[in-house]
XYZ file of N, CA, C and O in Angstrom:
884
model
N 3.276 -12.439 -16.715
C 4.393 -12.262 -16.224
C 4.547 -10.907 -15.386
O 4.131 -9.820 -16.194
N 4.921 -10.984 -14.346
C 5.076 -9.698 -13.428
C 6.566 -9.447 -13.093
O 7.397 -10.402 -12.628
N 6.957 -8.218 -13.625
C 8.387 -7.899 -13.481
C 8.443 -7.227 -12.237
O 7.558 -6.263 -11.805
N 9.559 -7.413 -11.624
C 9.894 -6.926 -10.369
C 11.554 -6.355 -10.484
O 12.181 -6.744 -10.989
N 11.472 -5.026 -9.568
C 12.899 -4.454 -9.368
C 13.021 -4.559 -7.596
O 12.143 -4.245 -7.013
N 14.107 -5.278 -7.479
C 14.375 -5.552 -5.910
C 15.159 -4.429 -5.450
O 16.371 -4.163 -6.106
N 14.919 -3.835 -4.143
C 15.638 -2.763 -3.705
C 16.088 -3.075 -2.351
O 15.173 -2.878 -1.569
N 17.020 -3.322 -1.842
C 17.813 -3.579 -0.768
C 19.371 -3.269 -0.744
O 19.917 -3.707 -1.681
N 19.762 -2.781 0.555
C 21.060 -2.460 0.588
C 22.126 -3.672 0.960
O 23.249 -3.637 1.083
N 21.239 -4.754 1.330
C 21.880 -5.923 1.629
C 22.017 -7.011 0.482
O 21.081 -7.623 0.059
N 23.059 -7.249 -0.124
C 23.281 -8.227 -1.319
C 22.731 -9.605 -0.946
O 22.024 -10.045 -1.936
N 22.855 -10.237 -0.069
C 22.558 -11.414 0.476
C 20.929 -11.657 0.274
O 20.380 -12.463 -0.175
N 20.485 -10.316 0.868
C 18.866 -10.246 0.889
C 18.473 -10.227 -0.553
O 17.300 -10.793 -0.958
N 19.047 -9.501 -1.557
C 18.635 -9.215 -2.995
C 18.686 -10.499 -3.681
O 18.002 -11.011 -4.303
N 19.787 -11.456 -3.265
C 20.191 -12.744 -3.814
C 19.094 -13.645 -3.487
O 18.266 -14.485 -4.252
N 18.553 -13.604 -2.213
C 17.401 -14.471 -1.781
C 16.261 -14.114 -2.345
O 15.244 -15.056 -2.777
N 15.963 -12.789 -2.578
C 14.730 -12.614 -3.267
C 14.667 -12.840 -4.893
O 13.811 -13.401 -5.397
N 15.683 -12.713 -5.351
C 15.983 -12.888 -6.992
C 15.549 -14.594 -7.007
O 15.039 -15.083 -7.979
N 16.394 -15.336 -6.222
C 16.267 -16.687 -6.007
C 14.672 -17.285 -5.950
O 14.189 -18.182 -6.799
N 14.018 -16.802 -5.307
C 12.569 -16.739 -4.770
C 11.989 -16.620 -6.145
O 11.123 -17.129 -6.678
N 11.996 -15.412 -6.672
C 11.379 -14.690 -7.877
C 11.655 -15.475 -9.037
O 10.707 -15.610 -9.824
N 12.813 -15.595 -9.332
C 13.223 -16.386 -10.755
C 12.868 -17.948 -10.626
O 12.679 -18.318 -11.797
N 12.407 -18.416 -9.619
C 11.996 -19.848 -9.774
C 10.623 -19.850 -9.735
O 9.992 -21.023 -9.642
N 9.815 -18.728 -9.692
C 8.638 -18.519 -9.857
C 8.163 -18.353 -11.040
O 8.520 -17.389 -11.852
N 7.331 -18.968 -11.690
C 6.991 -18.982 -13.218
C 6.351 -17.590 -13.681
O 6.296 -17.320 -14.685
N 5.687 -17.031 -12.711
C 4.882 -15.797 -12.769
C 5.648 -14.397 -12.585
O 4.848 -13.400 -12.795
N 6.733 -14.465 -12.070
C 7.555 -13.339 -11.888
C 8.962 -13.407 -12.428
O 9.688 -14.303 -12.657
N 9.368 -12.142 -12.801
C 10.629 -12.135 -13.573
C 11.223 -10.902 -13.117
O 10.701 -9.657 -12.888
N 12.709 -10.961 -12.548
C 13.330 -9.945 -12.041
C 13.924 -9.004 -12.965
O 14.847 -9.528 -13.804
N 13.774 -7.890 -13.412
C 14.392 -7.160 -14.319
C 15.414 -6.225 -13.803
O 16.076 -5.679 -14.605
N 15.823 -6.404 -12.254
C 16.852 -5.367 -11.989
C 17.028 -5.285 -10.511
O 16.291 -5.864 -9.862
N 18.204 -5.033 -10.173
C 18.392 -5.034 -8.507
C 19.115 -3.370 -8.187
O 19.753 -2.654 -9.065
N 18.886 -2.880 -7.000
C 19.223 -1.731 -6.637
C 19.655 -1.580 -5.066
O 18.886 -2.222 -4.486
N 20.674 -0.992 -4.829
C 21.136 -1.172 -3.535
C 20.819 0.057 -2.719
O 21.355 -0.039 -1.616
N 20.233 1.069 -3.233
C 19.909 2.493 -2.426
C 18.758 3.107 -3.351
O 18.700 2.821 -4.501
N 18.462 4.223 -2.401
C 17.158 4.753 -3.041
C 17.394 5.342 -4.476
O 16.407 5.573 -5.454
N 18.473 6.072 -4.628
C 18.705 6.940 -5.844
C 18.875 5.942 -7.104
O 18.159 6.354 -7.978
N 19.398 4.848 -6.881
C 19.472 3.566 -8.029
C 18.073 3.346 -8.035
O 17.612 2.972 -9.322
N 17.450 3.031 -7.219
C 15.976 2.526 -7.364
C 14.993 3.641 -8.047
O 14.132 3.119 -9.104
N 15.387 4.800 -7.844
C 14.514 5.753 -8.849
C 14.827 5.638 -10.098
O 14.153 5.773 -11.057
N 16.211 5.709 -10.359
C 16.648 5.567 -11.500
C 16.159 4.518 -12.564
O 15.772 4.579 -13.712
N 16.347 3.212 -11.968
C 16.048 1.917 -12.483
C 14.565 1.728 -12.709
O 14.074 1.262 -13.714
N 13.721 2.160 -11.635
C 12.155 2.138 -12.033
C 11.771 3.202 -13.208
O 10.895 2.688 -13.950
N 12.460 4.285 -13.378
C 12.183 5.218 -14.570
C 12.665 4.421 -15.630
O 11.996 4.180 -16.739
N 13.669 3.701 -15.873
C 14.367 3.173 -17.114
C 13.705 1.522 -17.257
O 13.300 1.342 -18.692
N 13.440 0.906 -16.447
C 13.063 -0.661 -16.348
C 11.409 -0.427 -16.548
O 10.955 -1.353 -16.944
N 10.811 0.188 -15.639
C 9.271 0.495 -15.735
C 8.865 -0.826 -15.128
O 8.049 -1.522 -15.624
N 9.275 -1.567 -13.921
C 8.800 -2.717 -13.430
C 7.480 -2.646 -13.147
O 6.883 -1.386 -12.718
N 6.581 -3.664 -13.080
C 5.228 -3.859 -12.544
C 5.358 -3.401 -11.015
O 4.358 -2.810 -10.440
N 6.278 -4.010 -10.212
C 6.320 -3.819 -8.823
C 7.892 -3.495 -8.432
O 8.791 -4.107 -9.061
N 7.959 -2.699 -7.474
C 9.096 -2.374 -7.075
C 9.119 -2.721 -5.520
O 8.397 -2.295 -4.685
N 10.038 -3.905 -5.109
C 10.188 -4.337 -3.974
C 11.288 -3.542 -3.001
O 12.313 -3.636 -3.305
N 10.690 -2.934 -2.181
C 11.438 -1.657 -1.665
C 11.689 -1.951 0.049
O 10.694 -2.141 0.584
N 12.967 -2.014 0.288
C 13.540 -1.977 1.690
C 13.336 -0.201 1.971
O 13.481 0.649 1.351
N 13.368 -0.084 3.246
C 13.059 1.124 3.915
C 14.348 1.772 4.264
O 14.901 2.723 3.764
N 15.239 1.087 5.070
C 16.387 1.463 5.879
C 17.516 1.418 4.927
O 18.019 0.104 4.913
N 18.059 2.364 4.324
C 19.231 2.292 3.290
C 20.145 3.480 3.385
O 19.609 4.292 3.790
N 21.092 3.397 3.260
C 22.085 4.516 3.443
C 21.757 5.511 2.183
O 21.197 5.071 1.126
N 22.094 6.823 2.359
C 21.874 7.831 1.363
C 20.323 8.055 1.346
O 19.544 8.318 2.188
N 19.826 7.938 0.106
C 18.083 7.957 0.214
C 17.673 6.908 0.431
O 17.748 5.703 -0.056
N 16.748 6.828 1.471
C 15.858 5.801 1.905
C 14.729 5.516 1.250
O 14.525 6.009 0.040
N 14.188 4.322 1.547
C 12.955 3.684 0.826
C 11.982 4.718 0.949
O 11.019 4.581 -0.028
N 11.399 5.465 1.665
C 10.540 6.431 1.405
C 10.785 7.544 0.677
O 9.627 7.657 -0.091
N 11.993 8.172 0.601
C 12.073 9.115 -0.251
C 12.054 8.525 -1.762
O 11.646 9.197 -2.627
N 12.699 7.270 -1.788
C 12.662 6.848 -3.168
C 11.238 6.272 -3.590
O 10.862 6.662 -4.791
N 10.374 5.948 -2.783
C 9.042 5.651 -3.294
C 8.206 7.002 -3.569
O 7.385 7.055 -4.562
N 8.449 8.191 -2.613
C 7.840 9.188 -3.101
C 8.014 10.028 -4.536
O 7.378 10.169 -5.081
N 9.455 9.821 -4.911
C 10.249 10.026 -5.881
C 9.282 9.318 -7.178
O 8.975 9.634 -8.126
N 9.304 7.910 -7.130
C 8.698 7.067 -8.025
C 7.399 7.146 -8.384
O 7.121 7.366 -9.533
N 6.669 7.340 -7.157
C 5.233 7.792 -7.122
C 5.075 8.889 -8.015
O 4.131 9.379 -8.975
N 5.595 10.166 -7.706
C 5.555 11.507 -8.115
C 5.922 11.594 -9.500
O 5.383 12.426 -10.258
N 6.715 10.677 -9.957
C 7.356 10.917 -11.353
C 6.033 10.307 -12.230
O 6.067 10.097 -13.536
N 5.038 9.801 -11.788
C 3.888 9.237 -12.551
C 4.205 7.766 -13.127
O 3.825 7.231 -14.029
N 5.138 7.183 -12.335
C 5.602 5.806 -12.935
C 4.565 4.597 -12.819
O 3.487 4.960 -11.906
N 4.279 3.838 -13.730
C 3.168 2.697 -13.681
C 3.714 1.729 -12.791
O 2.896 0.973 -12.078
N 4.960 1.980 -12.058
C 5.286 0.737 -11.034
C 4.633 1.125 -9.755
O 4.156 2.274 -9.510
N 4.210 -0.109 -9.189
C 3.870 0.007 -7.915
C 4.720 -0.588 -6.763
O 5.442 -1.417 -6.871
N 4.696 0.202 -5.707
C 5.828 -0.219 -4.779
C 5.179 -1.188 -3.358
O 4.015 -0.578 -2.746
N 5.750 -2.108 -3.254
C 5.383 -2.843 -2.098
C 6.684 -3.023 -1.270
O 7.890 -3.326 -1.370
N 6.429 -2.355 -0.017
C 7.565 -2.043 1.065
C 7.994 -3.384 1.899
O 7.002 -4.037 2.273
N 9.012 -3.610 2.241
C 9.552 -4.670 3.172
C 10.243 -4.188 4.367
O 11.017 -3.131 4.041
N 9.512 -4.449 5.474
C 10.201 -3.891 6.767
C 10.543 -5.052 7.846
O 9.775 -6.161 7.581
N 11.082 -4.885 8.759
C 11.300 -5.526 10.004
C 10.286 -5.757 10.798
O 10.216 -6.641 11.726
N 9.512 -4.661 10.987
C 8.478 -4.223 12.049
C 7.226 -4.142 11.394
O 7.272 -3.247 10.408
N 5.973 -4.517 12.204
C 4.814 -4.429 11.231
C 4.188 -3.144 11.470
O 3.360 -2.789 10.653
N 4.682 -2.410 12.310
C 4.357 -0.960 12.723
C 5.570 0.293 12.530
O 5.558 1.124 13.290
N 6.708 -0.506 11.976
C 7.688 0.406 11.957
C 7.275 1.787 11.308
O 6.736 1.927 10.268
N 7.765 3.054 12.081
C 7.290 4.351 11.407
C 7.622 4.490 9.934
O 7.088 5.281 9.384
N 8.861 3.949 9.738
C 9.337 4.074 8.462
C 8.385 3.706 7.220
O 8.096 4.248 6.301
N 7.912 2.382 7.662
C 6.947 1.886 6.756
C 5.478 2.585 6.699
O 5.016 2.828 5.503
N 5.099 3.031 7.594
C 4.051 3.838 7.668
C 4.213 5.203 6.730
O 3.314 5.544 5.850
N 5.420 5.707 6.807
C 5.758 6.853 5.992
C 5.554 6.468 4.620
O 5.350 7.377 3.769
N 6.343 5.252 4.153
C 6.296 4.952 3.125
C 4.907 4.629 2.341
O 4.498 4.990 1.108
N 3.869 4.172 3.405
C 2.375 4.198 2.711
C 1.952 5.468 2.478
O 1.272 5.848 1.200
N 2.087 6.713 3.482
C 1.965 7.804 2.672
C 2.499 8.457 1.781
O 2.088 9.322 1.216
N 3.714 7.913 1.491
C 4.659 8.433 0.140
C 3.883 7.822 -0.929
O 4.356 8.367 -2.240
N 3.183 6.892 -0.776
C 2.396 6.222 -2.191
C 2.741 4.717 -2.070
O 2.221 4.225 -3.394
N 3.210 4.022 -1.173
C 3.384 2.670 -1.439
C 2.099 1.892 -1.316
O 1.042 2.422 -0.679
N 2.057 0.852 -2.006
C 0.702 0.031 -2.096
C 0.626 -0.815 -0.874
O -0.427 -1.519 -0.989
N 1.471 -0.842 -0.113
C 1.255 -1.708 1.068
C 2.591 -2.294 1.602
O 3.701 -1.903 1.175
N 2.501 -3.017 2.604
C 3.963 -3.569 3.169
C 3.643 -5.143 3.699
O 2.843 -5.496 4.160
N 5.007 -5.571 3.812
C 4.992 -6.963 4.180
C 6.378 -7.096 5.150
O 7.124 -6.373 4.948
N 6.167 -7.857 5.979
C 7.486 -8.071 6.862
C 8.484 -8.890 6.097
O 8.131 -9.929 5.312
N 9.627 -8.772 6.462
C 10.852 -9.282 5.771
C 10.738 -10.928 5.914
O 11.233 -11.782 5.306
N 10.181 -11.350 7.225
C 9.935 -12.579 7.656
C 9.117 -13.430 7.082
O 8.441 -14.375 7.280
N 8.385 -12.735 6.177
C 6.892 -13.287 5.624
C 7.363 -14.549 4.824
O 8.462 -14.863 4.483
N 6.349 -15.522 4.738
C 6.723 -16.923 4.061
C 6.824 -16.511 2.493
O 6.212 -15.656 2.224
N 7.573 -17.374 1.782
C 7.750 -17.171 0.297
C 6.192 -16.813 -0.383
O 6.118 -16.034 -1.069
N 5.282 -17.828 -0.060
C 4.011 -17.717 -0.768
C 3.265 -16.412 -0.429
O 2.611 -15.809 -1.154
N 3.691 -16.041 0.753
C 3.203 -14.573 1.069
C 3.811 -13.375 0.483
O 2.785 -12.500 -0.109
N 5.058 -13.446 0.215
C 5.654 -12.541 -0.577
C 5.315 -12.637 -2.162
O 4.570 -11.478 -2.776
N 5.156 -13.866 -2.717
C 4.517 -13.919 -4.056
C 3.284 -13.521 -4.230
O 2.809 -12.803 -4.972
N 2.437 -13.901 -3.305
C 0.916 -13.413 -3.090
C 0.870 -12.053 -3.095
O 0.239 -11.254 -3.865
N 1.453 -11.092 -2.448
C 1.675 -9.939 -2.337
C 2.133 -8.954 -3.431
O 1.578 -8.108 -4.172
N 3.021 -9.581 -4.106
C 3.623 -9.339 -5.566
C 2.458 -9.281 -6.540
O 2.155 -8.177 -7.198
N 2.017 -10.520 -6.351
C 0.746 -10.451 -7.330
C -0.393 -9.302 -7.177
O -0.942 -8.948 -7.960
N -0.509 -9.527 -5.916
C -1.807 -8.273 -5.697
C -1.384 -7.087 -5.979
O -2.410 -6.252 -6.316
N -0.436 -6.560 -5.570
C 0.087 -5.129 -5.726
C 0.120 -4.947 -7.198
O -0.253 -3.907 -7.712
N 0.471 -5.863 -7.875
C 0.430 -5.926 -9.602
C -0.778 -5.632 -10.120
O -0.975 -5.100 -11.127
N -1.692 -6.202 -9.294
C -3.153 -6.153 -9.919
C -3.806 -4.940 -9.591
O -5.148 -4.754 -9.924
N -3.255 -4.064 -8.852
C -3.715 -2.931 -8.090
C -4.304 -3.057 -6.982
O -5.206 -1.958 -6.420
N -4.266 -4.099 -6.221
C -4.659 -4.079 -4.614
C -3.641 -3.417 -3.665
O -2.682 -3.365 -4.071
N -4.124 -3.308 -2.648
C -3.265 -3.070 -1.633
C -2.947 -4.178 -0.747
O -3.863 -4.877 -0.318
N -1.734 -4.483 -0.314
C -1.139 -5.287 0.467
C -0.976 -4.821 1.970
O -0.022 -4.591 2.436
N -2.351 -4.754 2.772
C -2.189 -4.495 4.238
C -3.430 -5.278 4.705
O -4.631 -5.153 4.442
N -3.189 -6.197 5.897
C -4.250 -7.057 6.357
C -5.062 -6.062 7.010
O -4.781 -5.019 7.550
N -6.442 -6.383 7.182
C -7.382 -5.388 7.605
C -6.830 -5.006 9.067
O -6.974 -3.963 9.704
N -6.529 -6.074 9.806
C -6.071 -5.958 11.257
C -4.952 -4.592 11.332
O -4.996 -4.175 12.392
N -4.049 -4.967 10.485
C -2.681 -3.964 10.246
C -3.341 -2.325 9.904
O -2.853 -1.592 10.486
N -4.423 -2.510 9.055
C -4.907 -1.296 8.430
C -5.295 -0.419 9.762
O -5.279 0.630 9.985
N -6.331 -1.251 10.641
C -6.670 -0.775 11.924
C -5.543 -0.039 12.742
O -5.680 1.384 13.181
N -4.582 -0.750 12.975
C -3.551 -0.269 13.779
C -2.831 0.572 13.033
O -2.215 1.599 13.794
N -2.392 0.631 11.461
C -2.083 1.871 10.905
C -2.633 3.192 11.279
O -2.196 4.194 11.436
N -4.010 3.084 11.375
C -4.899 4.212 11.506
C -4.800 4.654 12.788
O -5.061 5.881 13.217
N -4.645 3.787 13.846
C -4.454 4.242 15.312
C -3.288 5.298 15.181
O -3.227 6.164 15.842
N -2.160 4.628 14.344
C -0.998 5.484 14.563
C -1.144 6.751 13.558
O -0.686 8.092 14.027
N -1.996 6.797 12.589
C -2.219 7.991 12.037
C -3.098 9.088 12.661
O -2.466 10.072 12.814
N -3.868 8.646 13.634
C -4.593 9.786 14.524
C -3.702 10.004 15.499
O -3.650 11.103 15.941
N -2.854 9.238 16.252
C -2.163 9.581 17.173
C -0.962 10.475 16.799
O -0.495 11.415 17.678
N -0.671 10.619 15.410
C 0.248 11.647 15.177
C -0.102 12.929 14.802
O 0.440 13.841 14.441
N -1.667 13.101 15.196
C -2.187 14.346 15.002
C -2.434 14.989 13.884
O -2.277 16.046 13.534
N -2.539 14.093 12.759
C -2.933 14.434 11.359
C -4.370 15.212 11.273
O -5.106 14.884 11.768
N -4.333 16.566 11.301
C -5.455 17.350 11.281
C -6.146 17.273 9.946
O -5.940 16.810 8.750
N -7.594 17.253 10.249
C -8.594 17.107 9.319
C -9.154 18.539 8.943
O -9.177 19.326 9.849
N -9.591 18.553 7.753
C -10.178 19.917 7.414
C -11.707 20.132 7.673
O -12.432 19.040 7.614
N -12.163 21.128 8.276
C -13.565 21.507 8.532
C -14.383 21.827 7.192
O -15.561 21.766 7.086
N -13.720 22.052 5.984
C -14.093 22.335 4.539
C -14.393 21.020 3.942
O -13.744 20.230 4.161
N -15.490 21.074 3.007
C -15.818 20.008 2.426
C -14.879 19.529 1.270
O -14.203 20.509 0.775
N -14.361 18.503 1.616
C -13.238 17.773 0.627
C -13.881 17.322 -0.799
O -14.682 16.686 -0.845
N -13.219 18.075 -1.548
C -13.761 18.032 -3.205
C -13.783 16.656 -3.817
O -14.503 16.217 -4.682
N -12.703 15.900 -3.088
C -12.344 14.532 -3.509
C -13.461 13.605 -3.360
O -13.850 12.705 -3.972
N -14.418 14.071 -2.144
C -15.413 12.972 -1.819
C -16.798 13.725 -2.214
O -17.722 12.970 -2.538
N -16.781 14.835 -3.177
C -18.006 15.521 -3.469
C -19.046 14.541 -4.593
O -19.992 14.771 -4.646
N -18.270 13.749 -5.375
C -18.773 12.957 -6.430
C -19.440 11.768 -6.014
O -20.024 10.880 -6.661
N -19.204 11.391 -4.672
C -19.525 10.119 -4.082
C -21.219 9.970 -3.886
O -21.688 11.032 -3.441
N -21.785 8.938 -4.228
C -23.046 8.871 -3.600
C -23.101 8.425 -2.365
O -22.189 8.174 -1.703
N -24.400 8.653 -1.610
C -24.514 8.238 -0.178
C -23.925 6.814 0.136
O -23.119 6.371 1.135
N -24.384 5.624 -0.900
C -23.785 4.348 -0.648
C -22.334 4.208 -0.711
O -21.697 3.678 -0.078
N -21.790 4.969 -1.614
C -20.266 5.057 -1.846
C -19.680 5.576 -0.953
O -18.457 5.283 -0.223
N -20.223 6.593 -0.099
C -19.539 7.330 1.191
C -19.589 5.907 2.224
O -18.472 6.074 3.063
N -20.549 5.445 2.351
C -20.706 4.099 3.379
C -19.672 3.106 3.000
O -19.037 2.669 4.100
N -19.665 2.832 1.872
C -18.572 1.858 1.316
C -17.254 2.434 1.944
O -16.388 1.675 2.630
N -16.914 3.625 1.602
C -15.647 4.426 1.655
C -15.236 4.358 3.452
O -14.225 4.027 3.991
N -16.291 4.694 3.987
C -16.180 4.679 5.669
C -15.921 3.107 6.206
O -15.173 2.942 6.951
N -16.493 2.213 5.523
C -16.466 0.723 5.774
C -14.782 0.340 5.747
O -14.244 -0.373 6.379
N -14.529 0.847 4.324
C -12.966 0.536 3.952
C -12.166 1.098 5.002
O -11.074 0.559 5.536
N -12.428 2.472 5.518
C -11.555 3.226 6.339
C -11.558 2.420 7.689
O -10.631 2.644 8.586
N -12.563 1.595 8.026
C -12.611 0.963 9.468
C -11.696 -0.451 8.957
O -11.484 -1.045 10.176
N -11.124 -0.707 7.837
C -10.398 -1.832 7.837
C -11.171 -2.961 7.712
O -10.689 -4.266 7.527
N -12.491 -2.976 7.028
C -13.217 -4.121 6.824
C -12.792 -4.605 5.207
O -12.709 -3.892 4.420
N -12.959 -5.783 5.186
C -12.833 -6.546 4.001
C -14.057 -6.418 3.079
O -15.147 -6.030 3.680
N -13.999 -6.756 1.835
C -15.135 -6.653 0.832
C -16.210 -7.430 1.461
O -17.517 -7.246 1.561
N -15.918 -8.850 1.887
C -16.913 -9.773 2.501
C -17.360 -9.031 3.664
O -18.957 -9.200 3.969
N -16.668 -8.449 4.781
C -17.236 -7.912 5.944
C -18.323 -6.614 5.510
O -19.371 -6.350 6.009
N -17.870 -5.902 4.639
C -18.685 -4.707 4.137
C -19.895 -5.046 3.417
O -21.064 -4.694 3.580
N -20.011 -6.319 2.662
C -21.026 -6.942 2.121
C -21.924 -7.184 3.025
O -23.194 -7.169 3.071
N -21.666 -7.998 4.142
C -22.497 -8.620 5.401
C -23.141 -7.383 6.144
O -24.295 -7.153 6.169
N -22.102 -6.204 6.162
C -22.723 -5.162 6.924
C -23.772 -4.319 6.172
O -24.695 -3.937 6.574
N -23.566 -4.247 4.848
C -24.551 -3.244 4.023
C -25.625 -4.254 3.441
O -26.553 -3.721 2.522
N -25.655 -5.515 3.735
C -26.470 -6.556 2.888
C -26.302 -6.344 1.570
O -27.382 -6.140 0.830
N -25.128 -6.577 1.011
C -25.025 -6.612 -0.375
C -24.173 -7.653 -0.872
O -23.709 -8.215 -0.009
N -24.074 -7.954 -2.115
C -23.217 -9.020 -2.585
C -21.765 -8.498 -2.523
O -21.632 -7.331 -2.928
N -20.792 -9.488 -2.303
C -19.441 -9.138 -2.500
C -18.975 -8.469 -3.748
O -18.340 -7.630 -3.756
N -19.714 -9.083 -4.935
C -19.435 -8.531 -6.062
C -19.816 -6.915 -6.224
O -19.046 -6.325 -7.182
N -21.030 -6.779 -5.747
C -21.377 -5.406 -5.837
C -20.462 -4.578 -4.960
O -20.088 -3.335 -5.285
N -19.898 -5.159 -3.874
C -18.955 -4.027 -3.088
C -17.772 -3.878 -3.807
O -17.392 -2.699 -3.910
N -17.299 -4.909 -4.535
C -16.171 -4.678 -5.329
C -16.564 -3.398 -6.264
O -15.410 -2.875 -6.538
N -17.470 -3.760 -7.005
C -17.679 -2.610 -8.054
C -17.742 -1.227 -7.250
O -17.204 -0.246 -7.811
N -18.502 -1.239 -6.051
C -18.387 0.077 -5.390
C -17.090 0.648 -4.974
O -16.583 1.962 -5.147
N -16.340 -0.215 -4.526
C -14.961 -0.040 -4.264
C -14.192 0.604 -5.167
O -13.457 1.593 -5.206
N -14.230 -0.043 -6.410
C -13.587 0.511 -7.551
C -13.952 1.986 -8.021
O -13.329 2.780 -8.424
N -15.256 2.080 -7.988
C -15.938 3.373 -8.278
C -15.345 4.525 -7.342
O -15.238 5.670 -7.586
N -15.118 4.087 -5.977
C -15.149 5.073 -4.790
C -13.226 5.699 -5.304
O -12.974 6.748 -5.305
N -12.430 4.472 -5.571
C -11.123 4.747 -5.742
C -10.973 5.627 -6.982
O -10.066 6.673 -6.962
N -11.709 5.527 -7.895
C -11.632 6.234 -9.370
C -12.074 7.815 -8.980
O -11.656 8.695 -9.438
N -13.224 7.750 -8.150
C -13.967 9.231 -8.201
C -13.063 10.096 -7.313
O -13.013 11.255 -7.212
N -12.369 9.320 -6.146
C -11.467 10.221 -5.282
C -10.051 10.138 -5.728
O -9.176 11.021 -4.810
N -9.669 9.551 -6.616
C -8.317 9.619 -7.229
C -7.162 8.963 -6.316
O -5.980 9.197 -6.340
N -7.704 7.874 -5.557
C -7.058 6.988 -4.827
C -6.358 6.068 -5.488
O -6.797 5.349 -6.619
N -4.853 5.860 -5.185
C -4.222 4.911 -5.983
C -4.509 3.424 -5.803
O -4.657 2.622 -6.512
N -5.097 3.186 -4.561
C -5.672 2.041 -3.807
C -6.252 2.050 -2.664
O -6.456 3.172 -2.177
N -6.706 0.791 -2.185
C -7.379 1.023 -0.761
C -6.501 1.603 0.321
O -7.330 2.326 0.993
N -5.316 1.369 0.421
C -4.687 2.210 1.639
C -4.677 3.632 1.349
O -5.051 4.548 2.244
N -4.413 4.237 0.185
C -4.606 5.521 -0.059
C -6.116 6.032 0.152
O -6.449 7.097 0.598
N -7.128 5.338 -0.177
C -8.368 5.783 -0.012
C -8.889 5.933 1.482
O -9.401 6.926 1.855
N -8.234 5.030 2.526
C -8.242 5.121 3.916
C -7.693 6.513 4.431
O -8.147 7.111 5.094
N -6.675 6.668 3.777
C -5.930 7.903 4.345
C -6.611 9.164 3.740
O -6.900 10.076 4.620
N -7.149 9.254 2.504
C -8.071 10.211 2.184
C -9.208 10.386 3.196
O -9.743 11.603 3.450
N -9.852 9.370 3.325
C -11.088 9.269 4.246
C -10.734 10.030 5.678
O -11.747 10.626 6.086
N -9.585 9.721 6.209
C -9.267 10.065 7.533
C -8.908 11.702 7.472
O -9.288 12.584 8.232
N -8.087 12.052 6.415
C -7.826 13.258 6.152
C -8.970 14.254 5.877
O -9.023 15.348 6.263
N -10.031 13.755 5.168
C -11.390 14.370 4.861
C -12.273 14.546 6.072
O -13.127 15.395 6.043
N -12.002 13.923 7.227
C -12.930 13.851 8.103
C -13.985 12.699 7.861
O -14.915 12.862 8.999
N -14.189 12.132 7.155
C -15.126 11.157 6.850
C -15.333 9.981 7.805
O -16.072 9.337 8.313
N -13.909 9.540 8.098
C -13.870 8.498 9.278
C -12.936 9.006 10.439
O -12.399 10.120 10.463
N -13.436 8.386 11.578
C -12.711 8.778 12.665
C -12.526 7.332 13.606
O -13.022 6.264 13.257
N -11.458 7.395 14.337
C -11.305 5.941 15.276
C -12.315 5.696 15.958
O -12.988 6.617 16.445
N -12.628 4.631 16.060
C -13.750 4.108 16.787
C -13.532 3.757 18.292
O -12.284 3.596 18.753
N -14.212 4.024 19.164
C -14.201 3.903 20.453
C -13.409 2.669 20.962
O -13.595 1.519 20.215
N -12.381 2.634 21.691
C -11.724 1.357 22.080
C -10.665 1.224 21.258
O -9.617 0.296 21.558
N -10.507 1.912 20.033
C -9.336 1.438 19.122
C -8.206 2.477 19.741
O -8.268 3.398 20.362
């Protein structure tokens, strides 16, 4: 059973999400919040597996709420819901520590699958969207350091190759084909990479790779 905290400033939106999640045998809504400050408080008290986070709310928005929930060392993982697939606010939430984002008009099965994935420790961003997010990341002029990044020091050469492929937005299957390895081997490598560089999930690993200068935008992107 995956426990969920719903955060949205629209009561009807929260009601719809609750109806969907309560009708699903694998999810349980443990609380609702109408703004970011309440979300932070309830996340600390209720310790849900997943926080379903709206971005645009009065007072404390979803980005700041996400940042505070993650900074507090919460076991909860944040899944952002947004109305635009490249909404700058959603991008900011990913940098604040969210494990991914979905569109508010996603199909019910997509939302449920996203919640399950986030609860299991995966990142919910499609590879194509990952590439577009990285375009935005570079366009914003995020500087990389010329100094060796200590987060990457423990990686083997193969693990660096895997991280570079992840940073390109490739799936495990695509990486396996690229490196001529089994998909299960790639999954193992990805897990080790995340552990070694201290990444929360795949999205966080991609950001680290770009910040460290290990990855660069490909020509034509």
